[in-house]
PDB file of C-alpha atoms in Angstrom:
ATOM      1  CA  GLU A   1       5.801  34.151   0.744  1.00 74.00           C
ATOM      2  CA  ARG A   2       4.164  37.066   0.641  1.00 76.00           C
ATOM      3  CA  GLU A   3       3.180  36.538   4.400  1.00 78.00           C
ATOM      4  CA  ARG A   4       6.810  35.676   5.592  1.00 78.00           C
ATOM      5  CA  GLN A   5       8.289  38.985   3.795  1.00 82.00           C
ATOM      6  CA  LEU A   6       5.650  41.528   3.488  1.00 84.00           C
ATOM      7  CA  GLU A   7       3.614  40.951   6.210  1.00 84.00           C
ATOM      8  CA  VAL A   8       0.085  40.277   4.568  1.00 86.00           C
ATOM      9  CA  PRO A   9      -2.008  38.104   6.278  1.00 85.00           C
ATOM     10  CA  ASN A  10      -2.661  35.151   4.538  1.00 84.00           C
ATOM     11  CA  PRO A  11      -6.724  34.708   3.446  1.00 82.00           C
ATOM     12  CA  CYS A  12      -6.844  31.070   3.763  1.00 80.00           C
ATOM     13  CA  ASN A  13      -5.370  30.236   6.896  1.00 79.00           C
ATOM     14  CA  HIS A  14      -9.004  29.875   8.331  1.00 81.00           C
ATOM     15  CA  LEU A  15      -9.535  27.253   5.692  1.00 85.00           C
ATOM     16  CA  LYS A  16      -9.689  23.395   6.410  1.00 85.00           C
ATOM     17  CA  ARG A  17      -8.099  21.067   4.179  1.00 81.00           C
ATOM     18  CA  LEU A  18      -9.936  18.893   2.384  1.00 83.00           C
ATOM     19  CA  PRO A  19     -11.015  15.652   3.573  1.00 84.00           C
ATOM     20  CA  THR A  20      -8.937  12.909   1.460  1.00 80.00           C
ATOM     21  CA  ARG A  21      -9.247   9.491   1.582  1.00 80.00           C
ATOM     22  CA  ARG A  22      -7.265   6.763   3.118  1.00 77.00           C
ATOM     23  CA  PRO A  23      -5.826   4.027   0.775  1.00 76.00           C
ATOM     24  CA  GLU A  24      -7.346   0.930   1.697  1.00 84.00           C
ATOM     25  CA  VAL A  25      -5.697  -1.791   3.396  1.00 87.00           C
ATOM     26  CA  LEU A  26      -5.272  -4.714   0.983  1.00 92.00           C
ATOM     27  CA  PRO A  27      -3.016  -7.282   3.082  1.00 94.00           C
ATOM     28  CA  PHE A  28      -1.583  -9.852   1.404  1.00 96.00           C
ATOM     29  CA  THR A  29      -2.465 -13.367   3.045  1.00 96.00           C
ATOM     30  CA  LEU A  30       0.177 -15.808   4.311  1.00 96.00           C
ATOM     31  CA  THR A  31       0.181 -17.970   0.478  1.00 96.00           C
ATOM     32  CA  GLU A  32       0.276 -14.313  -1.553  1.00 97.00           C
ATOM     33  CA  LEU A  33       3.280 -13.187   0.829  1.00 97.00           C
ATOM     34  CA  ARG A  34       5.325 -16.964  -0.095  1.00 97.00           C
ATOM     35  CA  ARG A  35       4.228 -16.416  -4.168  1.00 97.00           C
ATOM     36  CA  LEU A  36       5.437 -12.835  -4.112  1.00 97.00           C
ATOM     37  CA  LYS A  37       8.497 -13.645  -2.359  1.00 97.00           C
ATOM     38  CA  GLU A  38       8.910 -16.260  -5.165  1.00 97.00           C
ATOM     39  CA  ALA A  39       8.663 -13.688  -7.743  1.00 96.00           C
ATOM     40  CA  ALA A  40      11.201 -11.653  -6.437  1.00 96.00           C
ATOM     41  CA  PRO A  41      14.685 -11.247  -7.920  1.00 94.00           C
ATOM     42  CA  PRO A  42      17.101 -13.264  -5.856  1.00 94.00           C
ATOM     43  CA  HIS A  43      18.573  -9.954  -4.298  1.00 93.00           C
ATOM     44  CA  LEU A  44      15.028  -9.073  -3.174  1.00 95.00           C
ATOM     45  CA  LYS A  45      13.336 -12.292  -1.779  1.00 96.00           C
ATOM     46  CA  ASN A  46      14.873 -11.891   2.143  1.00 97.00           C
ATOM     47  CA  TYR A  47      13.828  -8.638   1.474  1.00 96.00           C
ATOM     48  CA  ILE A  48      10.159  -9.220   0.962  1.00 97.00           C
ATOM     49  CA  TRP A  49       9.802 -12.080   3.375  1.00 97.00           C
ATOM     50  CA  VAL A  50      11.516  -9.908   6.439  1.00 96.00           C
ATOM     51  CA  ARG A  51       9.352  -6.511   5.835  1.00 94.00           C
ATOM     52  CA  GLY A  52       5.842  -9.112   5.193  1.00 95.00           C
ATOM     53  CA  ILE A  53       6.486 -10.918   8.295  1.00 95.00           C
ATOM     54  CA  THR A  54       8.221  -8.497  10.406  1.00 94.00           C
ATOM     55  CA  GLY A  55       6.478  -5.034   9.353  1.00 92.00           C
ATOM     56  CA  LEU A  56       9.210  -2.864   9.227  1.00 93.00           C
ATOM     57  CA  ARG A  57       9.241   0.157   7.347  1.00 90.00           C
ATOM     58  CA  SER A  58      10.269   1.018   4.198  1.00 90.00           C
ATOM     59  CA  GLY A  59      12.883   3.096   5.466  1.00 91.00           C
ATOM     60  CA  GLU A  60      13.423   0.981   8.462  1.00 92.00           C
ATOM     61  CA  ALA A  61      14.213  -2.082   6.406  1.00 92.00           C
ATOM     62  CA  ASN A  62      16.681   0.042   3.306  1.00 93.00           C
ATOM     63  CA  GLY A  63      18.786   1.263   6.624  1.00 91.00           C
ATOM     64  CA  LEU A  64      19.121  -2.080   8.061  1.00 92.00           C
ATOM     65  CA  GLN A  65      22.653  -2.380   8.826  1.00 93.00           C
ATOM     66  CA  TRP A  66      24.286  -6.227   9.732  1.00 94.00           C
ATOM     67  CA  ASP A  67      25.481  -3.958  13.218  1.00 92.00           C
ATOM     68  CA  SER A  68      21.970  -3.684  14.429  1.00 93.00           C
ATOM     69  CA  VAL A  69      21.531  -7.569  13.879  1.00 93.00           C
ATOM     70  CA  ASP A  70      22.213 -10.794  15.941  1.00 94.00           C
ATOM     71  CA  LEU A  71      21.930 -13.916  14.520  1.00 94.00           C
ATOM     72  CA  ASP A  72      22.706 -15.604  17.808  1.00 94.00           C
ATOM     73  CA  ALA A  73      20.205 -13.713  20.234  1.00 95.00           C
ATOM     74  CA  GLY A  74      17.478 -13.314  17.060  1.00 94.00           C
ATOM     75  CA  THR A  75      17.340  -9.848  17.435  1.00 94.00           C
ATOM     76  CA  LEU A  76      16.847  -6.676  15.021  1.00 93.00           C
ATOM     77  CA  GLU A  77      17.229  -3.351  16.370  1.00 91.00           C
ATOM     78  CA  VAL A  78      15.782  -0.446  14.202  1.00 91.00           C
ATOM     79  CA  ARG A  79      17.914   2.534  15.351  1.00 89.00           C
ATOM     80  CA  ARG A  80      18.391   3.965  11.746  1.00 88.00           C
ATOM     81  CA  SER A  81      16.399   4.877   8.440  1.00 85.00           C
ATOM     82  CA  TYR A  82      17.274   5.264   4.752  1.00 88.00           C
ATOM     83  CA  SER A  83      15.850   7.407   2.583  1.00 84.00           C
ATOM     84  CA  ASP A  84      15.454   9.903  -0.256  1.00 82.00           C
ATOM     85  CA  GLY A  85      19.355   8.881  -0.768  1.00 83.00           C
ATOM     86  CA  GLN A  86      20.447   9.535   3.189  1.00 81.00           C
ATOM     87  CA  GLU A  87      20.549   8.051   6.103  1.00 83.00           C
ATOM     88  CA  GLN A  88      18.382   9.164   8.929  1.00 79.00           C
ATOM     89  CA  LEU A  89      16.744   8.634  12.371  1.00 78.00           C
ATOM     90  CA  PRO A  90      13.445   6.446  12.512  1.00 74.00           C
ATOM     91  CA  LYS A  91      10.300   7.950  12.026  1.00 77.00           C
ATOM     92  CA  ASN A  92      10.189   8.905  15.789  1.00 73.00           C
ATOM     93  CA  GLN A  93      10.953   7.750  19.139  1.00 73.00           C
ATOM     94  CA  TYR A  94       8.430   4.661  19.446  1.00 71.00           C
ATOM     95  CA  SER A  95      10.034   3.426  16.143  1.00 78.00           C
ATOM     96  CA  GLU A  96      13.231   2.372  17.789  1.00 84.00           C
ATOM     97  CA  ARG A  97      12.768  -0.371  19.178  1.00 89.00           C
ATOM     98  CA  ILE A  98      14.224  -3.822  18.940  1.00 89.00           C
ATOM     99  CA  LEU A  99      12.221  -6.946  17.658  1.00 91.00           C
ATOM    100  CA  LEU A 100      12.300 -10.542  18.371  1.00 92.00           C
ATOM    101  CA  LEU A 101      12.482 -12.498  15.159  1.00 93.00           C
ATOM    102  CA  THR A 102      10.537 -15.353  14.137  1.00 92.00           C
ATOM    103  CA  PRO A 103      12.504 -18.648  12.869  1.00 95.00           C
ATOM    104  CA  SER A 104      11.716 -17.882   9.348  1.00 95.00           C
ATOM    105  CA  VAL A 105      12.638 -14.558   9.527  1.00 94.00           C
ATOM    106  CA  LEU A 106      15.677 -15.604  11.250  1.00 96.00           C
ATOM    107  CA  GLN A 107      16.418 -18.038   8.334  1.00 96.00           C
ATOM    108  CA  ALA A 108      15.608 -15.472   6.046  1.00 96.00           C
ATOM    109  CA  LEU A 109      18.839 -13.376   7.905  1.00 95.00           C
ATOM    110  CA  ARG A 110      20.886 -15.817   7.861  1.00 96.00           C
ATOM    111  CA  GLU A 111      20.874 -16.359   4.083  1.00 95.00           C
ATOM    112  CA  GLN A 112      20.957 -12.409   3.456  1.00 95.00           C
ATOM    113  CA  HIS A 113      24.247 -12.580   5.430  1.00 94.00           C
ATOM    114  CA  ALA A 114      25.811 -15.448   3.090  1.00 93.00           C
ATOM    115  CA  VAL A 115      25.045 -13.036   0.409  1.00 90.00           C
ATOM    116  CA  THR A 116      26.156  -9.083   1.635  1.00 89.00           C
ATOM    117  CA  GLY A 117      28.361 -10.143   4.350  1.00 83.00           C
ATOM    118  CA  PRO A 118      28.976  -9.251   7.597  1.00 84.00           C
ATOM    119  CA  ASN A 119      29.409  -5.458   7.363  1.00 87.00           C
ATOM    120  CA  GLY A 120      27.278  -2.709   5.750  1.00 90.00           C
ATOM    121  CA  TYR A 121      23.419  -2.712   4.650  1.00 92.00           C
ATOM    122  CA  VAL A 122      21.927  -5.949   4.915  1.00 94.00           C
ATOM    123  CA  PHE A 123      19.265  -5.327   2.111  1.00 94.00           C
ATOM    124  CA  ARG A 124      21.068  -3.848  -1.269  1.00 92.00           C
ATOM    125  CA  THR A 125      20.753  -3.684  -4.623  1.00 90.00           C
ATOM    126  CA  ILE A 126      22.592  -5.455  -7.451  1.00 89.00           C
ATOM    127  CA  ARG A 127      24.987  -3.114  -7.341  1.00 89.00           C
ATOM    128  CA  GLY A 128      25.433  -3.209  -3.444  1.00 86.00           C
ATOM    129  CA  ASN A 129      23.812   0.105  -2.569  1.00 88.00           C
ATOM    130  CA  PRO A 130      20.940   0.779  -0.395  1.00 90.00           C
ATOM    131  CA  ILE A 131      17.824   0.009  -1.856  1.00 91.00           C
ATOM    132  CA  ASP A 132      15.755   3.106  -2.715  1.00 92.00           C
ATOM    133  CA  ILE A 133      12.045   2.703  -2.454  1.00 91.00           C
ATOM    134  CA  GLN A 134      11.416   4.989  -5.329  1.00 91.00           C
ATOM    135  CA  ASN A 135      13.116   2.731  -7.441  1.00 91.00           C
ATOM    136  CA  PHE A 136      12.063  -0.049  -5.695  1.00 93.00           C
ATOM    137  CA  ALA A 137       8.409   0.586  -6.461  1.00 93.00           C
ATOM    138  CA  ARG A 138       8.550   2.107  -9.381  1.00 92.00           C
ATOM    139  CA  ARG A 139      10.141  -1.024 -11.003  1.00 91.00           C
ATOM    140  CA  ASP A 140      10.707  -4.502  -9.260  1.00 94.00           C
ATOM    141  CA  TRP A 141       7.716  -4.021  -7.385  1.00 96.00           C
ATOM    142  CA  ARG A 142       5.518  -3.940 -10.229  1.00 95.00           C
ATOM    143  CA  ARG A 143       7.034  -6.909 -11.783  1.00 95.00           C
ATOM    144  CA  MET A 144       7.109  -8.764  -8.907  1.00 96.00           C
ATOM    145  CA  LEU A 145       3.473  -8.318  -8.309  1.00 96.00           C
ATOM    146  CA  ALA A 146       2.855  -9.091 -12.129  1.00 96.00           C
ATOM    147  CA  ASN A 147       4.638 -12.113 -11.983  1.00 96.00           C
ATOM    148  CA  ALA A 148       3.152 -13.624  -8.819  1.00 96.00           C
ATOM    149  CA  GLY A 149      -0.442 -12.720 -10.466  1.00 96.00           C
ATOM    150  CA  LEU A 150      -1.462 -10.554  -7.513  1.00 96.00           C
ATOM    151  CA  SER A 151      -3.447  -7.207  -8.083  1.00 93.00           C
ATOM    152  CA  HIS A 152      -1.204  -3.665  -7.853  1.00 93.00           C
ATOM    153  CA  ARG A 153      -0.608  -2.671  -4.398  1.00 92.00           C
ATOM    154  CA  VAL A 154       1.815  -0.559  -2.857  1.00 93.00           C
ATOM    155  CA  PRO A 155       4.717  -2.185  -0.912  1.00 94.00           C
ATOM    156  CA  GLU A 156       3.219   0.106   2.354  1.00 93.00           C
ATOM    157  CA  GLN A 157       1.371  -3.287   2.446  1.00 94.00           C
ATOM    158  CA  LEU A 158       3.695  -5.381   3.407  1.00 95.00           C
ATOM    159  CA  ARG A 159       3.375  -3.582   6.820  1.00 91.00           C
ATOM    160  CA  HIS A 160      -0.159  -3.842   6.929  1.00 93.00           C
ATOM    161  CA  THR A 161       0.482  -7.811   5.788  1.00 95.00           C
ATOM    162  CA  ALA A 162       2.705  -8.225   9.009  1.00 93.00           C
ATOM    163  CA  ALA A 163      -0.183  -6.549  11.533  1.00 93.00           C
ATOM    164  CA  THR A 164      -3.103  -8.991  10.100  1.00 93.00           C
ATOM    165  CA  LEU A 165      -0.694 -11.902  10.153  1.00 93.00           C
ATOM    166  CA  MET A 166      -0.072 -11.248  14.041  1.00 91.00           C
ATOM    167  CA  LEU A 167      -3.506 -10.328  14.801  1.00 92.00           C
ATOM    168  CA  ALA A 168      -4.672 -13.034  12.930  1.00 93.00           C
ATOM    169  CA  ALA A 169      -2.138 -15.616  14.951  1.00 92.00           C
ATOM    170  CA  GLY A 170      -3.573 -14.016  18.376  1.00 92.00           C
ATOM    171  CA  GLU A 171      -1.136 -11.695  19.515  1.00 90.00           C
ATOM    172  CA  ALA A 172      -2.487  -8.822  21.527  1.00 88.00           C
ATOM    173  CA  PRO A 173      -2.825  -5.476  19.882  1.00 87.00           C
ATOM    174  CA  THR A 174      -0.636  -3.858  22.314  1.00 88.00           C
ATOM    175  CA  TYR A 175       2.522  -6.018  21.308  1.00 87.00           C
ATOM    176  CA  VAL A 176       1.749  -5.848  17.669  1.00 87.00           C
ATOM    177  CA  SER A 177       1.574  -1.888  17.853  1.00 88.00           C
ATOM    178  CA  LYS A 178       5.215  -2.506  19.623  1.00 86.00           C
ATOM    179  CA  VAL A 179       6.240  -4.369  17.094  1.00 84.00           C
ATOM    180  CA  LEU A 180       5.509  -2.062  14.463  1.00 83.00           C
ATOM    181  CA  GLY A 181       6.629   1.118  16.366  1.00 82.00           C
ATOM    182  CA  HIS A 182       3.558   3.038  17.128  1.00 83.00           C
ATOM    183  CA  SER A 183       2.761   4.787  20.527  1.00 76.00           C
ATOM    184  CA  ASP A 184      -0.703   2.474  21.171  1.00 76.00           C
ATOM    185  CA  CYS A 185      -2.724   0.908  19.770  1.00 76.00           C
ATOM    186  CA  SER A 186      -5.226   3.396  18.404  1.00 73.00           C
ATOM    187  CA  MET A 187      -3.136   3.545  15.380  1.00 72.00           C
ATOM    188  CA  LEU A 188      -3.650  -0.231  14.840  1.00 69.00           C
ATOM    189  CA  LEU A 189      -7.034  -0.405  15.609  1.00 69.00           C
TER     190      LEU A 189
END
């Protein structure tokens, strides 16, 4: 503020940030993902499954609307995000993508379609609002992990789970990177 208002240079500009540890990657196994889905409340079962298999970011899954899902073609288009109580564009240009859906994800979305109908957000709270990731992480997520008998991990591990499952199934890293919305393989590797 002093630098901006009084043009007094910041004496800390030359200092580098202290290194911080990256969070440990702890993906779920497919068996654990199934247990987590079963431990989820009814309105979140398909949400957990879709995130764990497709690797959608929290905001992408929370902002997913039915006009971006084609159940007949088996595709899902990521073109918006929902976080901090508002719709936003996806994280970057590579995040806007079309995903081909696996049969299990397609089945989960068909089940969700029967619950939420053809309009609005695909995944919603009990009251019909889009899922707020902060509230989800504080309340539902912890409860689901405890009910499933799983160690604590952040919801982002669902994304890591999808990447790990795809790589374990023999998918090429370049394909997995595109599915996850990365610009190249470096982030994945």
